[in-house]
XYZ file of C-alpha atoms in Angstrom:
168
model
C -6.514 -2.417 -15.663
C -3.177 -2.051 -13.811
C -1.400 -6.059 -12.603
C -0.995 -4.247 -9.237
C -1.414 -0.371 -8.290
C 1.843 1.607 -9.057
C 2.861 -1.491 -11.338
C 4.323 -0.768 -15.070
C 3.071 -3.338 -16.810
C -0.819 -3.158 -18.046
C -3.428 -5.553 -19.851
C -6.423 -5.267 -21.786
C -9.581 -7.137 -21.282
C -8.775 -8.776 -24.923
C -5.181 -9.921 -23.324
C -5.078 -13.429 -22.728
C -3.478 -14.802 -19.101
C -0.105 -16.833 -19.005
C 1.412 -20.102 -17.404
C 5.169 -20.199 -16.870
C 6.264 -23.894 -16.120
C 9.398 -24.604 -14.712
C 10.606 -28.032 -14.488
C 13.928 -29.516 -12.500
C 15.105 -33.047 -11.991
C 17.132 -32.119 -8.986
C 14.636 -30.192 -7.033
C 14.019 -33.253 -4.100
C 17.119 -34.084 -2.016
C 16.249 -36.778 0.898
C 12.134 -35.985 0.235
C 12.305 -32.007 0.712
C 12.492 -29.670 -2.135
C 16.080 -28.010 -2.276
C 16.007 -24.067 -1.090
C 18.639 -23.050 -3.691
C 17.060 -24.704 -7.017
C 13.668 -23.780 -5.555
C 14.956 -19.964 -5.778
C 16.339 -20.836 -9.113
C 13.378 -21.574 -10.610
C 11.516 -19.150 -9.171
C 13.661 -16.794 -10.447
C 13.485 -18.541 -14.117
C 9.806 -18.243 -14.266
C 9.766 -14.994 -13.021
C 12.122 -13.870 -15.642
C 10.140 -16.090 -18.164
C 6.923 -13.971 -17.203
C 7.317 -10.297 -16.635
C 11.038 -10.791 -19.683
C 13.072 -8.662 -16.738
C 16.619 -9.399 -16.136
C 16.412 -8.631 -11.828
C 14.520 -10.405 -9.154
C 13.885 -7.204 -8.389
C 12.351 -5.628 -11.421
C 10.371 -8.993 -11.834
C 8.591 -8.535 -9.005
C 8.469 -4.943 -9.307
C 6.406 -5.630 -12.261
C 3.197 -7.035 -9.683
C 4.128 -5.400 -6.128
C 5.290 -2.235 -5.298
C 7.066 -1.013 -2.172
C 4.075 0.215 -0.686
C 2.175 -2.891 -0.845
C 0.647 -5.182 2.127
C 1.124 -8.518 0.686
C -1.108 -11.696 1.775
C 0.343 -14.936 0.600
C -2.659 -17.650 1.237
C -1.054 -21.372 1.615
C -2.832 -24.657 1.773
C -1.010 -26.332 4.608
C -3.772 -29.129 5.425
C -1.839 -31.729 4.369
C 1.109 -32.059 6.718
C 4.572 -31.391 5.944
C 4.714 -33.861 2.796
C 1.575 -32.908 0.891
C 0.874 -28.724 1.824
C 2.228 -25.472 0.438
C 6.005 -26.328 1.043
C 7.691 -23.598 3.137
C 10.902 -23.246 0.259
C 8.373 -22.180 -2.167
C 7.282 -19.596 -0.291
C 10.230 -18.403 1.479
C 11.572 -18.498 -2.452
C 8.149 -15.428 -2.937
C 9.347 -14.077 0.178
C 12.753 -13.129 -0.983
C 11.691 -11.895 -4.568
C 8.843 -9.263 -2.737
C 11.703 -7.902 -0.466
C 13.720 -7.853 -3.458
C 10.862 -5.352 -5.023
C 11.086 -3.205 -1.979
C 8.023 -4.566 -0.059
C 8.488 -4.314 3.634
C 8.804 -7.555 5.612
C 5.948 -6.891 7.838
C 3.794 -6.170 4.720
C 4.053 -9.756 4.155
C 1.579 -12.232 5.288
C 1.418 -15.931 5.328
C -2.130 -17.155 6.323
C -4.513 -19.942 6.129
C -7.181 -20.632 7.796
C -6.333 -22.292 11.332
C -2.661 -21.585 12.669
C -1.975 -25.208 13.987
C -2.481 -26.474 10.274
C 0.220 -24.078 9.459
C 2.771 -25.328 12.364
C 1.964 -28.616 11.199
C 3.185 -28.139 7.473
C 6.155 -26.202 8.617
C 5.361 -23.138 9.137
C 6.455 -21.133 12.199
C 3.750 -18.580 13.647
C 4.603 -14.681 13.661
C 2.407 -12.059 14.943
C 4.485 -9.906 15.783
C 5.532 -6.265 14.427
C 9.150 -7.940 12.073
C 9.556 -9.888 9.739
C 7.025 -11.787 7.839
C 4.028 -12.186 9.421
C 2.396 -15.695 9.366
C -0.843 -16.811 11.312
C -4.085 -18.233 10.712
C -7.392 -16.517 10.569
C -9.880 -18.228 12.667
C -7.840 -18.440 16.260
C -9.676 -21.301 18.341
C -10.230 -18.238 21.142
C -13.957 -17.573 21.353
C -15.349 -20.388 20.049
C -13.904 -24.362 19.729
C -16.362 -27.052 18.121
C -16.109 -30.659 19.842
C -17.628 -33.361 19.450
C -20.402 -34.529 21.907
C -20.439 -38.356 22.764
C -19.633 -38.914 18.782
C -22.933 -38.309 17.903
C -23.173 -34.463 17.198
C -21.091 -31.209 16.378
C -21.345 -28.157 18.187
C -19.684 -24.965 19.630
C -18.947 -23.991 22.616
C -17.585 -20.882 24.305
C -13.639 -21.169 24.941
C -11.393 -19.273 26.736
C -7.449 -19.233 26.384
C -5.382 -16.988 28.731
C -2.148 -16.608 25.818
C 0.748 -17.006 27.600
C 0.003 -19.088 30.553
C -0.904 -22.493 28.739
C -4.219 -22.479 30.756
C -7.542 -22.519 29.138
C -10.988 -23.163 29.766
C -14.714 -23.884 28.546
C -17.614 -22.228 29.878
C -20.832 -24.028 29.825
């Protein structure tokens, strides 16, 4: 079994999995997480895990150029308690560093408004890092009828135009 296709490093079925923590009293400045000691430590554990010296060969050791990267994130909790944006902007850098393409990067969850609401801008298009979420509220939207029931409903949204509309 190969860690990722193309990758140099391979396990056995007998080989145990590994944890790399990484701790740092100076990570939180004014209640956000740092950038710079973020990409610090994610460096150190990187090193730590694959025993490389680069960012580069680090992550070469689980991507390779050629790979289409998804990068799932848990952003339900608002800016304070989700997936924080400097962690993965800290992945982001150490996948280019391997080679992988920008646009063969995706950041994803479920609904895209939890993502702009944790602090993550939306990107669909054809550079950079891609980041959306997977169920779009186009086609279907469920409300809430008089409190008393769930349901779906048919919805419309001309992108674009900041119209939309339900049909019944």
């Amino acid at each position: 079994m190969q860690w990722a296709i193309g990758s140099d490093t391979q396990t056995s079925a007998n080989e145990k999995s590994r944890a790399i923590g990484i701790k740092s009293s100076v990570i939180m400045s004014n209640g956000k997480p740092e950038p710079e000691v973020v990409q610090r430590m994610m460096n150190e554990g990187m090193f730590t895990l694959t025993g490389k010296k680069t960012v580069a060969d680090a992550w070469r050791t689980f991507f390779t150029p050629d790979d289409n990267v998804g990068i799932k994130i848990k952003p339900i909790g608002g800016v304070k308690l989700s997936t924080q944006p400097e962690v993965v902007n800290a992945i982001i850098r150490g996948l280019t560093a391997a080679g992988v393409k920008e646009n063969n990067i995706i950041v994803y969850d479920r609904f895209s408004y939890h993502l702009i609401k944790a602090g993550f801008p939306l990107n669909q298009g054809i550079s950079w890092v891609r980041c959306y979420g997977t169920e779009p509220t186009d086609g279907y939207v469920r409300i809430s009828i008089m409190n008393h029931s769930t349901t779906n409903i048919p919805y419309t949204r001309t992108m674009g135009h900041g119209r939309s509309s339900v049909r019944l």
